[in-house]
Short mmCIF file of C-alpha atoms in Angstrom, two decimals:
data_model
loop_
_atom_site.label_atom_id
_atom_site.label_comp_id
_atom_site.label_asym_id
_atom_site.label_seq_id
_atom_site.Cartn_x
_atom_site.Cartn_y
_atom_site.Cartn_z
CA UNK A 170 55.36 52.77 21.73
CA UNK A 171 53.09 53.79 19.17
CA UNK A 172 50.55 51.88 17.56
CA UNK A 173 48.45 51.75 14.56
CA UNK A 174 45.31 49.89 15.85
CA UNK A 175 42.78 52.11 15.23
CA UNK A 176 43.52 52.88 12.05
CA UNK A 177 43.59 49.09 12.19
CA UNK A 178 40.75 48.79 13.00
CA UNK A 179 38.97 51.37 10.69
CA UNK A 180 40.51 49.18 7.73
CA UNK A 181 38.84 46.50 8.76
CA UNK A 182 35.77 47.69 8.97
CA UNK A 183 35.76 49.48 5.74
CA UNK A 184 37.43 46.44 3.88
CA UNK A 185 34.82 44.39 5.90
CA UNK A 186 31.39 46.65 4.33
CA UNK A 187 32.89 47.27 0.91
CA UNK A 188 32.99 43.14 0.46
CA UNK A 189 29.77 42.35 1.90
CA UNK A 190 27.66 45.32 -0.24
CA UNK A 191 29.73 44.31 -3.27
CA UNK A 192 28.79 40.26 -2.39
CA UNK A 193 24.97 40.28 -3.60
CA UNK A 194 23.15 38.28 -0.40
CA UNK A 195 21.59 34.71 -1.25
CA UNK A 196 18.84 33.87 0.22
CA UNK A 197 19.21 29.84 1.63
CA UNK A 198 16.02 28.71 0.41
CA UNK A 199 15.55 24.69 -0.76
CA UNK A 200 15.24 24.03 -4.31
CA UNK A 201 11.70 23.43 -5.53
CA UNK A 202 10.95 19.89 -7.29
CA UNK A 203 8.27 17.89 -8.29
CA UNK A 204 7.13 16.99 -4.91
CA UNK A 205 4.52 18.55 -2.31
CA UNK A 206 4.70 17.87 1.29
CA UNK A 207 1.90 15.22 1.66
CA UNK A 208 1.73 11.31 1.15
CA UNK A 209 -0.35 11.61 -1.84
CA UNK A 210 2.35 13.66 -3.58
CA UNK A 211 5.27 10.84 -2.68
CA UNK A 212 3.01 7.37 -3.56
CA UNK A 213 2.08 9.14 -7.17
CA UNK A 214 5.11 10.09 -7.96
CA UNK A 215 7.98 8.85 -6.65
CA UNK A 216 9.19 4.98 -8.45
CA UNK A 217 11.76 3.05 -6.21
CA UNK A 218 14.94 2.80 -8.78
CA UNK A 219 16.05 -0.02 -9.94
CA UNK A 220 19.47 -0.47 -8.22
CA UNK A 221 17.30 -0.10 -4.73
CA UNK A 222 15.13 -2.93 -5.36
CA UNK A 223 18.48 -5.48 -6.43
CA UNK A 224 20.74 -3.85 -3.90
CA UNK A 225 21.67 -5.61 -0.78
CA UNK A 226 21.44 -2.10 1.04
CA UNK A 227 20.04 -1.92 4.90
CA UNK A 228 17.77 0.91 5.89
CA UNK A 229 16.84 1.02 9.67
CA UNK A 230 12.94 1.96 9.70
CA UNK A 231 10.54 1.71 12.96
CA UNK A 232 6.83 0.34 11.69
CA UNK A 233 5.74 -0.19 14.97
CA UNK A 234 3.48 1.04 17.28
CA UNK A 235 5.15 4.12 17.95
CA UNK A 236 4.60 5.13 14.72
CA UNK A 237 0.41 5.25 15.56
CA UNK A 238 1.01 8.99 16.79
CA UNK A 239 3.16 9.35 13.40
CA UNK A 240 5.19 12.11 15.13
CA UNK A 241 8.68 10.65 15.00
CA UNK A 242 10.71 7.68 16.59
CA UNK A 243 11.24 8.68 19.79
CA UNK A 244 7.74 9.63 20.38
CA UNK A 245 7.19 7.06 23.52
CA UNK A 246 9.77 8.90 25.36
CA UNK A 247 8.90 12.29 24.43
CA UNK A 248 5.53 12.04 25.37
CA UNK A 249 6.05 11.36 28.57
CA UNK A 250 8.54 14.64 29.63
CA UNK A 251 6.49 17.20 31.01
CA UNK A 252 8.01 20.91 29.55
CA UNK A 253 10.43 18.90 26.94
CA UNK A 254 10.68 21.93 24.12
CA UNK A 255 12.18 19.51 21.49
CA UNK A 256 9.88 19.35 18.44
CA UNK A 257 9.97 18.87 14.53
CA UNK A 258 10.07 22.33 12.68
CA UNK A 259 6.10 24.07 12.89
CA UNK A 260 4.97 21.07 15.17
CA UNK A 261 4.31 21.20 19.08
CA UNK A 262 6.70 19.39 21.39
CA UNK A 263 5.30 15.30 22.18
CA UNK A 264 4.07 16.20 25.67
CA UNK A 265 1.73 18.57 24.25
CA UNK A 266 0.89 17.11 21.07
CA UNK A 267 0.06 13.85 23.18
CA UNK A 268 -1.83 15.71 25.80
CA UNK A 269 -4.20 17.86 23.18
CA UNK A 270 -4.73 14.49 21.16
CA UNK A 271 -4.89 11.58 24.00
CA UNK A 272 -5.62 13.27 27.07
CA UNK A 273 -3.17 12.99 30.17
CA UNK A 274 -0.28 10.46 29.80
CA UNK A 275 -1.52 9.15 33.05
CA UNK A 276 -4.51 8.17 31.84
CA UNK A 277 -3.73 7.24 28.13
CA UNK A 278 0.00 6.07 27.83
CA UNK A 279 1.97 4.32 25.32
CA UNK A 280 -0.01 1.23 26.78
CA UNK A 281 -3.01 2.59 25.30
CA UNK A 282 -1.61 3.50 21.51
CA UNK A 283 0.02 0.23 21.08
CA UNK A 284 -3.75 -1.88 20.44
CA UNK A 285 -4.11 1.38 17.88
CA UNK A 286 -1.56 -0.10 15.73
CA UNK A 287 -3.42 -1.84 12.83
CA UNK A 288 -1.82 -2.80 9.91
CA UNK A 289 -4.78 -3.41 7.49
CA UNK A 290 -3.68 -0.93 5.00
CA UNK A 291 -0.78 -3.19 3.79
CA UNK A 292 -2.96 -6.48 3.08
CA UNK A 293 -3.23 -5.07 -0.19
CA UNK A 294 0.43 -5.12 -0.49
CA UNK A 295 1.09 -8.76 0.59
CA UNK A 296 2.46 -8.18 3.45
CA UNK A 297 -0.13 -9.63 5.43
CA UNK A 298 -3.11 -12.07 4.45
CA UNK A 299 -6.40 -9.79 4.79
#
């Protein structure tokens, strides 16, 4: 029985380079806006919209004192796992990041961040009497 496939093959291929060279490539980059990538940048600019403020809509958010470290919700746990290689884009894993910063976890765990959890920066904001 005779077959084709090769010639199947070189089709393919051909068909395959003519499409991609005549498809110009995209780079995926993010669109720019009017924000920069600090705190400063979000509290000038950015107003809460009106619909947000009358909505009856429910967003889960941690203000605790796993947020001291500021380095992500499961922080606690992270910090704890010796090797763990899960980290936020251009930041160190938790182990590490807690071991440069605090020191050992042995010696300065969770235990230790939670009395580092102040919340004097929102008296101005009434969410607390000063």
């Amino acid at each position: 029985m005779k077959t084709n496939f090769p010639k199947r093959i070189s089709l393919g291929g051909f068909l395959y380079v003519a499409i991609a060279t005549a498809i110009p490539a995209q780079p995926l980059l993010p669109k720019t806006g009017p924000f920069e990538p600090t705190w400063e940048s979000l509290s000038q600019q950015y107003d809460c919209p009106e619909w947000f403020r009358d909505a009856k809509f429910g967003i889960w958010a941690h203000w605790g004192p796993n947020s001291v470290a500021e380095y992500g919700d499961w922080f606690p746990r992270r910090m704890y796992i010796q090797g763990n290689t899960w980290a936020f884009p251009d930041l160190e894993p938790a182990y590490t990041y807690h071991l440069n910063k605090y020191g050992h976890p042995s010696e300065f765990g969770f235990k230790d961040l939670i009395p580092l959890f102040k919340c004097e920066t929102n008296a101005r904001n009434g969410i607390r009497k000063p």
